[in-house]
mmCIF file of C-alpha atoms in Angstrom:
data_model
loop_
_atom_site.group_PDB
_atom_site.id
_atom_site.type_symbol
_atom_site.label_atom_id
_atom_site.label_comp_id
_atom_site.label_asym_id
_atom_site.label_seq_id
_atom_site.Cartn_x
_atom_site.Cartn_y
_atom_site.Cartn_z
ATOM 1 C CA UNK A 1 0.000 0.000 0.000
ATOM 2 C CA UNK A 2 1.455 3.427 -1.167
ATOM 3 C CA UNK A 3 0.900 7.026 0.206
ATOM 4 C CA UNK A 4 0.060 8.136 -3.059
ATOM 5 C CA UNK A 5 -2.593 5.331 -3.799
ATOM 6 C CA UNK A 6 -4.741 6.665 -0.525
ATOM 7 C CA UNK A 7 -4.374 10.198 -2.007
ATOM 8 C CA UNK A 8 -6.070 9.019 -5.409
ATOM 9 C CA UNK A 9 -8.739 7.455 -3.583
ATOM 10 C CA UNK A 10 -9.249 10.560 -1.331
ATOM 11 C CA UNK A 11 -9.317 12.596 -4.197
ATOM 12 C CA UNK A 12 -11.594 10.792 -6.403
ATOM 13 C CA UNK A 13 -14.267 10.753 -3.286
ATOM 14 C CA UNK A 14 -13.294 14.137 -3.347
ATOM 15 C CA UNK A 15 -14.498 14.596 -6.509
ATOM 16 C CA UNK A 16 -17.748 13.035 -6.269
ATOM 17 C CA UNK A 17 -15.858 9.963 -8.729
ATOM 18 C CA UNK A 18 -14.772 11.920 -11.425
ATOM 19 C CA UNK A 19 -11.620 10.350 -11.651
ATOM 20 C CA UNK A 20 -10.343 12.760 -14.088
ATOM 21 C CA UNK A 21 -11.149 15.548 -12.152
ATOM 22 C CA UNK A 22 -9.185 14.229 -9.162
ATOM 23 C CA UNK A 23 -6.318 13.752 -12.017
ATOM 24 C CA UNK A 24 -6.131 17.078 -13.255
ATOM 25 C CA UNK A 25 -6.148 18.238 -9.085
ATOM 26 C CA UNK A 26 -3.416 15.971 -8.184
ATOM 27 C CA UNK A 27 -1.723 16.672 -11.816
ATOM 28 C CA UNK A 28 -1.214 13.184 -12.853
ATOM 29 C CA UNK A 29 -2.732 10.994 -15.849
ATOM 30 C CA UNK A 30 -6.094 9.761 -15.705
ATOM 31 C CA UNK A 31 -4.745 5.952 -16.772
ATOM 32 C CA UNK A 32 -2.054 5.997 -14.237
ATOM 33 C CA UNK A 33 -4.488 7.188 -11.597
ATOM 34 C CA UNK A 34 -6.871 3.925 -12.447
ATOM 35 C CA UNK A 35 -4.489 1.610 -12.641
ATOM 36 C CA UNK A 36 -3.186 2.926 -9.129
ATOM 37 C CA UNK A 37 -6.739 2.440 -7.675
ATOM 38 C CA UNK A 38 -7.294 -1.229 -8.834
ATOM 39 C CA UNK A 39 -3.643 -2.082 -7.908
ATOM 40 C CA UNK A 40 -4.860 -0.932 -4.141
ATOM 41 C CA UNK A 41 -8.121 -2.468 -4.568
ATOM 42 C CA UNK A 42 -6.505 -6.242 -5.445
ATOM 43 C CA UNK A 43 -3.917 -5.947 -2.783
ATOM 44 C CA UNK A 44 -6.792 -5.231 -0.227
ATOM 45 C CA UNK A 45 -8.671 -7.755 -1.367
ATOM 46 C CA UNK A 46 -12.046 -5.410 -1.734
ATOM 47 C CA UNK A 47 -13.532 -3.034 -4.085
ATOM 48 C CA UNK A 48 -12.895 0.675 -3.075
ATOM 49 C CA UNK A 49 -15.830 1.840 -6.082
ATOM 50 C CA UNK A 50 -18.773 0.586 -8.160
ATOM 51 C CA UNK A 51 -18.092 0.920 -11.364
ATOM 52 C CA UNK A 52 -20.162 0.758 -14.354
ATOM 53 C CA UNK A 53 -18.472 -0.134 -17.206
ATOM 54 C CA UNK A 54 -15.220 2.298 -17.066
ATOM 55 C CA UNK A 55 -17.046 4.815 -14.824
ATOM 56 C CA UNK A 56 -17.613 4.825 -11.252
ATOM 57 C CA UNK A 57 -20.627 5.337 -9.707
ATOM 58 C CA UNK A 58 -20.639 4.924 -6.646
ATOM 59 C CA UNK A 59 -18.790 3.282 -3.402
ATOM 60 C CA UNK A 60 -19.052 0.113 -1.332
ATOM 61 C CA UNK A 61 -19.828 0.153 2.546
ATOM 62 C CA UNK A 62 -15.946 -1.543 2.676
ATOM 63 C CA UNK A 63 -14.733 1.783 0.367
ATOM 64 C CA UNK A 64 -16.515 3.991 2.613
ATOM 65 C CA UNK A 65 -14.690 2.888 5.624
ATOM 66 C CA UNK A 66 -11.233 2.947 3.798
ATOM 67 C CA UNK A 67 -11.658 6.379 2.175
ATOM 68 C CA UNK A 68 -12.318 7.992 5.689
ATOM 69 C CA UNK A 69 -9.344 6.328 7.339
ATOM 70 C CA UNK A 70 -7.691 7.276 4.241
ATOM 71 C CA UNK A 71 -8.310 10.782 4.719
ATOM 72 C CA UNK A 72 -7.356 10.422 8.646
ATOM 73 C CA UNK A 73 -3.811 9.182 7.255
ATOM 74 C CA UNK A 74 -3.313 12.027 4.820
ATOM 75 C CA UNK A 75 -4.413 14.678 7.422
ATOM 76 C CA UNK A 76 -1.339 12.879 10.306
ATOM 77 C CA UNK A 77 0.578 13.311 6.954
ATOM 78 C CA UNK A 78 0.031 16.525 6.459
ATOM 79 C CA UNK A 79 0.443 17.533 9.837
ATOM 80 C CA UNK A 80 3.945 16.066 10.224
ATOM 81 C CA UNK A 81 4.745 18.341 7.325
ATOM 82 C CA UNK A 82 3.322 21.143 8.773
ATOM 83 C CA UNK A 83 5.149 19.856 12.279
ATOM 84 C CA UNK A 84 8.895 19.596 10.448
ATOM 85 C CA UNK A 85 8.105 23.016 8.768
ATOM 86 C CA UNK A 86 7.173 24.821 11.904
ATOM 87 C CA UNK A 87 10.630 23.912 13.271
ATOM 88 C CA UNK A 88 12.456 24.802 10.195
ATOM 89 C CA UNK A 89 10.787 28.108 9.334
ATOM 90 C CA UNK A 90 8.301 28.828 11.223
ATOM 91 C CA UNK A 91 6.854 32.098 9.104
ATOM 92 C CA UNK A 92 7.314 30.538 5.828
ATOM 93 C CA UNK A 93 4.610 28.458 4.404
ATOM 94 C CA UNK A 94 1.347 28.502 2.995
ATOM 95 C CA UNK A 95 -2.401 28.925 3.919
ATOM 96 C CA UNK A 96 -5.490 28.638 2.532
ATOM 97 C CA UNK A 97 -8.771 30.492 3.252
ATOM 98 C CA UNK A 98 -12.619 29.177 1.972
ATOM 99 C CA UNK A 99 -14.972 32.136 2.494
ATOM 100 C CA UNK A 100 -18.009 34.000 1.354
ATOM 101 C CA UNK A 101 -17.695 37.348 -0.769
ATOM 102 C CA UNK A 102 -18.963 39.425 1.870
ATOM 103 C CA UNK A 103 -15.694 38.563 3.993
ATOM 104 C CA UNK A 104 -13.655 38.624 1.221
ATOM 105 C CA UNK A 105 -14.577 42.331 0.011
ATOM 106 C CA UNK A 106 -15.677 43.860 3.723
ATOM 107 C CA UNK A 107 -14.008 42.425 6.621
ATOM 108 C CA UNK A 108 -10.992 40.380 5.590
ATOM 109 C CA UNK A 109 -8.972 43.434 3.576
ATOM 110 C CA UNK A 110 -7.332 44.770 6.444
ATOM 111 C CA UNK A 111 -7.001 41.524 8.620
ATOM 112 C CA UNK A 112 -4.970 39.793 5.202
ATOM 113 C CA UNK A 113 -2.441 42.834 4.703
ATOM 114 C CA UNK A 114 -1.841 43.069 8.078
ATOM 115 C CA UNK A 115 -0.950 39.328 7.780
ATOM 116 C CA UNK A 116 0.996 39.968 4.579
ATOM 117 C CA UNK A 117 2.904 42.911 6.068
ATOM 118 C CA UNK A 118 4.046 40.351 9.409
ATOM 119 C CA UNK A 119 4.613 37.324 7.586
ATOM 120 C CA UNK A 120 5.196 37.801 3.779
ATOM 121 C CA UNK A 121 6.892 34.521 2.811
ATOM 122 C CA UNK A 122 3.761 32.838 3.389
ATOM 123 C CA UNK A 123 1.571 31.843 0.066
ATOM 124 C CA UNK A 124 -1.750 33.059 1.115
ATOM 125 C CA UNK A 125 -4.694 31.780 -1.443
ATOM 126 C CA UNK A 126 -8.573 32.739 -0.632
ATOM 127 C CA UNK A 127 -11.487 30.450 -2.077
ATOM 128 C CA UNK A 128 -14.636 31.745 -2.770
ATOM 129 C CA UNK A 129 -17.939 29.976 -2.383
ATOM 130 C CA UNK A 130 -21.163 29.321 -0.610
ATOM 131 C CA UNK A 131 -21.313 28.043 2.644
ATOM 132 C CA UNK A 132 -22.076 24.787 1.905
ATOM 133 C CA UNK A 133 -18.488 25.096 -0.798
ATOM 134 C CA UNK A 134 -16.774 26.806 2.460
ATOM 135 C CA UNK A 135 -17.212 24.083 4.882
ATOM 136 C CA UNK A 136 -16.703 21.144 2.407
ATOM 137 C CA UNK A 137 -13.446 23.052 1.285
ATOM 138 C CA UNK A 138 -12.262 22.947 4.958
ATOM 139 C CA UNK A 139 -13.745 19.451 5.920
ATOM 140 C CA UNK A 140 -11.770 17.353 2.926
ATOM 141 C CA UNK A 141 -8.430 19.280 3.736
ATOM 142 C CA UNK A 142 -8.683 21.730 0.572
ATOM 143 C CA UNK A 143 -8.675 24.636 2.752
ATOM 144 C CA UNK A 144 -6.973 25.137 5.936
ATOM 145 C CA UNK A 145 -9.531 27.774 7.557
ATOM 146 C CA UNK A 146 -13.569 28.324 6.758
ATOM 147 C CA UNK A 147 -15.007 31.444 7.638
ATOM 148 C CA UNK A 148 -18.604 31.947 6.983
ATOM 149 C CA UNK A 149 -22.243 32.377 8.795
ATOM 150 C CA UNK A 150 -24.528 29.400 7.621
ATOM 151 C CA UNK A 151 -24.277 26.265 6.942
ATOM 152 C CA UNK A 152 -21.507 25.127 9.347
ATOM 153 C CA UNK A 153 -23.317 22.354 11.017
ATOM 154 C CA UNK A 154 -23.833 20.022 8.669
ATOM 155 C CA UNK A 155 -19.913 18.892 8.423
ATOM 156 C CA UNK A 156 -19.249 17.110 12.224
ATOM 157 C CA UNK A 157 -15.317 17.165 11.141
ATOM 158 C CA UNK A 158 -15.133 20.925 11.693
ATOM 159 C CA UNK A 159 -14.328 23.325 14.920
ATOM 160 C CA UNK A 160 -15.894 26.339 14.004
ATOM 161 C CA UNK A 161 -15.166 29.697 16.644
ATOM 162 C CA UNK A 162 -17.410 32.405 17.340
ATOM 163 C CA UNK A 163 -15.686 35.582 16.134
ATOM 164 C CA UNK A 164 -18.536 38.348 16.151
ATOM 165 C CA UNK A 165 -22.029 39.416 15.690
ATOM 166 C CA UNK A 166 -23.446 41.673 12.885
ATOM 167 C CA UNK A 167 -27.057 42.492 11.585
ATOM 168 C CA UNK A 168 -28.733 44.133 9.099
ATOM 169 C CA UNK A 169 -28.920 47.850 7.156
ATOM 170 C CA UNK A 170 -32.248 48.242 5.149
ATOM 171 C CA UNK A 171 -31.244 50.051 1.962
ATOM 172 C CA UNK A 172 -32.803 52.890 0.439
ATOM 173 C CA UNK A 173 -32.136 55.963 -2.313
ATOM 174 C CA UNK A 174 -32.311 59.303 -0.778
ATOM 175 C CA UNK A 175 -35.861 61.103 -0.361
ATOM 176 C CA UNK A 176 -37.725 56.906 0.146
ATOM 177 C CA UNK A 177 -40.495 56.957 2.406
ATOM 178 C CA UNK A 178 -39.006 55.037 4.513
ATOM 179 C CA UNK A 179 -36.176 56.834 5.306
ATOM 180 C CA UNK A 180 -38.832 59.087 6.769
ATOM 181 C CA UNK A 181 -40.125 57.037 9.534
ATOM 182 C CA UNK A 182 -39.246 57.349 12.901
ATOM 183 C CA UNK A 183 -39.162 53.745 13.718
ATOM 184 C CA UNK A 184 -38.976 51.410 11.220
ATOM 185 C CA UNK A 185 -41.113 48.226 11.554
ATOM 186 C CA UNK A 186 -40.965 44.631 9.281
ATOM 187 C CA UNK A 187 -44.171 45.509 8.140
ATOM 188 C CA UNK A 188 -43.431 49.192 6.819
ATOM 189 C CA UNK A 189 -40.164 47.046 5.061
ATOM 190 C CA UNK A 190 -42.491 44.278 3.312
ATOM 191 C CA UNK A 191 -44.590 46.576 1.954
ATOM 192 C CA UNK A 192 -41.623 47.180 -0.772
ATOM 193 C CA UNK A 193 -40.158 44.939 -2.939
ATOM 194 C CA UNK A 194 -36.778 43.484 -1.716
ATOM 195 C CA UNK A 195 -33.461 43.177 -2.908
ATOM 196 C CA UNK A 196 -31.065 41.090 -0.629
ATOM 197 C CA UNK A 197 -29.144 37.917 -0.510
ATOM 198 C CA UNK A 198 -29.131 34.461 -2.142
ATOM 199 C CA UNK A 199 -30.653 32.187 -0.416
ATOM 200 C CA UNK A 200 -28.446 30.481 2.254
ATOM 201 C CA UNK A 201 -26.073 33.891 1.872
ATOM 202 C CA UNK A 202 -25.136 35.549 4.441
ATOM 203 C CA UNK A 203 -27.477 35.340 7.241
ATOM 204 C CA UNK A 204 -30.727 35.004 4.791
ATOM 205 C CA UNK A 205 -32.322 32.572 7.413
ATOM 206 C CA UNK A 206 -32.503 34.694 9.857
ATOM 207 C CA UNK A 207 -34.111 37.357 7.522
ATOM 208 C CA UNK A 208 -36.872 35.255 6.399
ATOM 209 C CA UNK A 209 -38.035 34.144 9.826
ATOM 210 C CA UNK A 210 -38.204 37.357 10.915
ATOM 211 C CA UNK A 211 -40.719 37.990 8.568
ATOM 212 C CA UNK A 212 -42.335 34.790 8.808
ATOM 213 C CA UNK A 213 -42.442 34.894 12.539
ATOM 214 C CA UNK A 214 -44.853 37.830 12.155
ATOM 215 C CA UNK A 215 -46.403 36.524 9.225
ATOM 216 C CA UNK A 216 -45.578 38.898 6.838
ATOM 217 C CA UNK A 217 -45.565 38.495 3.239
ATOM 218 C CA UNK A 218 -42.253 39.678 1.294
ATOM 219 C CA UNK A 219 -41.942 39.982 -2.446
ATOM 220 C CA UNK A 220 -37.867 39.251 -2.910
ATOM 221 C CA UNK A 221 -37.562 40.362 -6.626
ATOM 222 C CA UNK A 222 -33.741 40.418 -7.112
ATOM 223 C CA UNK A 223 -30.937 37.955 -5.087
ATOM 224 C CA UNK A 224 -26.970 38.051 -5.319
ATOM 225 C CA UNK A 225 -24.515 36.870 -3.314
ATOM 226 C CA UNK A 226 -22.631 40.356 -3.702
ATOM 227 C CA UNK A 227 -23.851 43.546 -1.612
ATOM 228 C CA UNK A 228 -22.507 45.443 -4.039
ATOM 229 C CA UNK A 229 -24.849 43.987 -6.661
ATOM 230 C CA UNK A 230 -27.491 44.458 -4.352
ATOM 231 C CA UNK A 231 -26.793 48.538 -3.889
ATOM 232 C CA UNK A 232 -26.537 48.602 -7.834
ATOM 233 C CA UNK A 233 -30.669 47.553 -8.386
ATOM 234 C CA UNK A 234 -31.574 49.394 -5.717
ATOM 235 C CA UNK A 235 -30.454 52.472 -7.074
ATOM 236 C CA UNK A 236 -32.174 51.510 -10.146
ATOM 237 C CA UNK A 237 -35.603 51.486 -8.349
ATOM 238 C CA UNK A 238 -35.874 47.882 -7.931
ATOM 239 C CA UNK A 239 -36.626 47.616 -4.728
ATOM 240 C CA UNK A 240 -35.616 48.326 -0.857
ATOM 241 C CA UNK A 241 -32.310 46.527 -0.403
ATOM 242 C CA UNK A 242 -31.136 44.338 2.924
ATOM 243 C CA UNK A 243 -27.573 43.787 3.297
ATOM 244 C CA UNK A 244 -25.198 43.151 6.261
ATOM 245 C CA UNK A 245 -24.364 46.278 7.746
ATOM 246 C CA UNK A 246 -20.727 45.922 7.353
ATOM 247 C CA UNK A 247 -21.177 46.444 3.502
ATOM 248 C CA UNK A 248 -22.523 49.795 3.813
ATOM 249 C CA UNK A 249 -19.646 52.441 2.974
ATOM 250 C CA UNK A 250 -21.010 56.098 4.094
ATOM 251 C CA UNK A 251 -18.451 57.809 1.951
ATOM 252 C CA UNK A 252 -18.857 55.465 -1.259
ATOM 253 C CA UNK A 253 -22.632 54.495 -0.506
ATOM 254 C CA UNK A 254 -23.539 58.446 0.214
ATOM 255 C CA UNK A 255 -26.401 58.339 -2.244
ATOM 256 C CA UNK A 256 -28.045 55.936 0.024
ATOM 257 C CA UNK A 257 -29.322 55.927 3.195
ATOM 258 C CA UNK A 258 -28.618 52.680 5.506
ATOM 259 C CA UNK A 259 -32.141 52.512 7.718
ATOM 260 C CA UNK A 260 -30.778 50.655 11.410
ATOM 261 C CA UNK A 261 -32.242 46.752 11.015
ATOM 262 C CA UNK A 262 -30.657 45.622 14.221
ATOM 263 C CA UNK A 263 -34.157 45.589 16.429
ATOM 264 C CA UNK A 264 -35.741 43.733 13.412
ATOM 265 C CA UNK A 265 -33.561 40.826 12.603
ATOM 266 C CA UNK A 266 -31.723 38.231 14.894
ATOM 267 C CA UNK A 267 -28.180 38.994 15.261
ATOM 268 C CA UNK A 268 -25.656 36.183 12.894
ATOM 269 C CA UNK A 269 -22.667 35.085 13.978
ATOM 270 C CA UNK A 270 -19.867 35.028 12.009
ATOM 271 C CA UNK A 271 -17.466 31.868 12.623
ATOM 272 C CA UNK A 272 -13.717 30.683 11.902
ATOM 273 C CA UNK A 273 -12.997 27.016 11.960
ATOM 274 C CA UNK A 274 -10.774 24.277 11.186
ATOM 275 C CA UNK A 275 -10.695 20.434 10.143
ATOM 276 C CA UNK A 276 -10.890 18.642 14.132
ATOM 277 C CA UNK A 277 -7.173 17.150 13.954
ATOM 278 C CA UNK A 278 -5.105 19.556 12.129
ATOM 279 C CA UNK A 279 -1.626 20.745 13.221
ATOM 280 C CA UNK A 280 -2.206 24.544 13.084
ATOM 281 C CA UNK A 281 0.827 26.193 12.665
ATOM 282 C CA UNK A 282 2.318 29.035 14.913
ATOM 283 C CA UNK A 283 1.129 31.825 11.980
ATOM 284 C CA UNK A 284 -2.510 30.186 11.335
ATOM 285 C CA UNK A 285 -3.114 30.440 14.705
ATOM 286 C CA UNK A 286 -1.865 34.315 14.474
ATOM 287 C CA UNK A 287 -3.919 35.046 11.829
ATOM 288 C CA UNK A 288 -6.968 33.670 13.817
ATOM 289 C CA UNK A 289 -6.248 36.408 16.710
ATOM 290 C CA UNK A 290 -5.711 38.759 14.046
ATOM 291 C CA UNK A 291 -9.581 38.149 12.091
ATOM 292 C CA UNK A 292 -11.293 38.093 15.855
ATOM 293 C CA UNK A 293 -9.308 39.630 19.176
ATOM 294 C CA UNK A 294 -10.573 37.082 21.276
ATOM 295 C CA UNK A 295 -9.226 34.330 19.779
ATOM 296 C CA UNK A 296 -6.053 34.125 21.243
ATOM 297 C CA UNK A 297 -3.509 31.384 21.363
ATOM 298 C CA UNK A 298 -4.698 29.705 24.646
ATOM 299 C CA UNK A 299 -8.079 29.989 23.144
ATOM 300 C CA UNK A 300 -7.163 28.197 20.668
ATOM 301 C CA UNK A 301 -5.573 25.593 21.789
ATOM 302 C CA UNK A 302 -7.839 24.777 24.284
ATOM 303 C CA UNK A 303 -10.590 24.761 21.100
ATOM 304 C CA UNK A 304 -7.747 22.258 19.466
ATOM 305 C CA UNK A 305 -8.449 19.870 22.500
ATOM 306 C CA UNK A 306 -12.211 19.664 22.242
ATOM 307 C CA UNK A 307 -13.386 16.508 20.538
ATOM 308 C CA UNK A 308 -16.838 17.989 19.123
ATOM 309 C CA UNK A 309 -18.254 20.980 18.082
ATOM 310 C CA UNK A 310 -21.019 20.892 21.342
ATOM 311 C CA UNK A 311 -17.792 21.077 23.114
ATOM 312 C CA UNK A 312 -16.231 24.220 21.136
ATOM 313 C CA UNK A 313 -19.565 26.072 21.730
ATOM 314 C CA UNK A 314 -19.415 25.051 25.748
ATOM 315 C CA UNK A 315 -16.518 26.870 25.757
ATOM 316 C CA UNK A 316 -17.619 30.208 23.939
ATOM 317 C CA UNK A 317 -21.237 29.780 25.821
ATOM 318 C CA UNK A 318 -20.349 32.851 28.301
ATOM 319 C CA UNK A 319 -18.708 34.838 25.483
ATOM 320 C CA UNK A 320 -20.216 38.272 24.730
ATOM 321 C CA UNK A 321 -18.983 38.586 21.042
ATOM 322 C CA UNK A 322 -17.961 41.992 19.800
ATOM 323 C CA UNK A 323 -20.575 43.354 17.502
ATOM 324 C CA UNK A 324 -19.589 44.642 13.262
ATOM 325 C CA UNK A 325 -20.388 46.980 11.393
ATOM 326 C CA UNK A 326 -22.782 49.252 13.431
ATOM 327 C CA UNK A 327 -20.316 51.728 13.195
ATOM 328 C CA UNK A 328 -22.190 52.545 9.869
ATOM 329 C CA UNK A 329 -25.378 52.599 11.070
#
């Protein structure tokens, strides 16, 4: 049994059985790859995959079990890299982030070049995506850190932190009606059509129950995953806009008016996390504190020791989380 032959089997899972997908990621030949696979397959004596004719379609309950032990292999393997490294040069390296464009464009700018500007022999690479993109990125090893609001819960393998709390602007052109009121309620807000975030974006759940909760009707017209795109149709009339109040620039946004949201909606929580069982090295762990204050080392590492997620959030239960963005309110 070879290293690389639990890699190609990792990877083609990975890749939901393409196996020339999980080729052209590990940058080797699609033939060689296959021939890898059966040569592990024979030796163990099982079938990893189902195939169906040259294509696999799915995996046996004996593949199952070997991919995930697979994977627990390549993570040790990784992190005795990452342990040799750490001792050698400890602020050279790499690191990979999985996130949401609303962290990318609003809140991680200044937290990444202060990073750059302390430690710039490290290869820093950001990964876009939804939530659900985020946290499979971090889960299967393919990105290092997952930062995001939603859709955390559904991967058991991760140890997502609490780093603050945000809410909502409601977004309007100068002279609305509603920027006229001197308290603004969810039902003045659904009387207008709305502009706001994709579904599963960005706090959207906790949107749409407030509405629901007092059973209020909305007519959402236009979705994006961008604020910016957002602030574009409503100054084209399309309707009132929601965003997270962090994207609201006064000084670029000054022909609208951000309406406080914050006694409407739910607060979100914005989380960092990692794959349970990774080395983190001394810099990942800096760049942590940097992205949320409270996060310091021996916060960290006492998070590293937990062996669930109920147990991370035991830990943060008496936290009071610093609140973003309402500043721009």
């Amino acid at each position: 049994m070879k290293l690389q032959q639990l890699r190609y089997i990792w990877e083609v899972s990975r890749q939901r059985l393409s196996v020339s997908a999980a080729a052209r990621s590990l940058h080797t030949s699609q033939s060689g790859m296959s021939k890898q696979i059966l040569a592990l397959e024979e030796e163990l004596g099982v079938k990893i995959f189902i195939r169906n004719g040259k294509h696999m379609v799915g995996m046996t309950e004996a593949g199952l079990a070997i991919v995930e032990k697979a994977g627990q292999v390549l993570q040790q393997t990784d992190n005795i890299r990452r342990m040799a490294a750490e001792f050698c040069d400890e602020r050279s390296g790499s690191l990979a982030i999985a996130t949401t464009h609303t962290q990318s464009r609003y809140v991680l700018p200044p937290v990444i070049s202060a990073f750059i500007e302390k430690y710039p022999n490290i290869s820093l690479q950001l990964h876009q995506g939804n939530p659900h993109q985020i946290a499979e990125m971090a889960a299967k090893g393919s990105a290092d850190f997952a930062i995001a609001t939603e859709a955390m819960e559904k991967f058991s393998d991760l140890m997502m932190m609490p780093c603050y709390r945000w809410n909502r602007a409601v977004l309007v052109p100068r002279g609305h009606p509603l920027a006229e009121l001197d308290q603004l309620t969810l039902a003045d807000v659904a009387a207008y059509p709305l502009v706001t975030y994709v579904v599963g974006f960005t706090g959207r759940s906790r949107l749409d129950d407030a509405f629901a909760v007092q059973g209020l009707n909305t007519r959402v017209v236009f979705t994006a995953v961008d604020a910016d795109v957002i602030k574009t149709y409503v100054r084209l009339g399309m309707g009132v806009g929601i965003i997270a109040n962090m994207a609201y620039d006064p000084d670029k946004d000054n022909d609208l008016i951000a309406l406080d949201a914050s006694h409407l909606f739910d607060y979100s929580v914005t989380r960092i996390g990692f794959r349970r069982g990774t080395l983190l090295r001394a810099y990942m762990i800096d760049f942590i504190r940097m992205f949320s204050a409270h996060l310091t080392r021996p916060v960290v590492e006492q998070v590293i020791q937990c062996q669930s997620q109920i147990d991370v959030d035991a830990l943060f239960a008496d936290t009071v989380l610093p609140v973003l963005g309402e500043r721009h309110d």
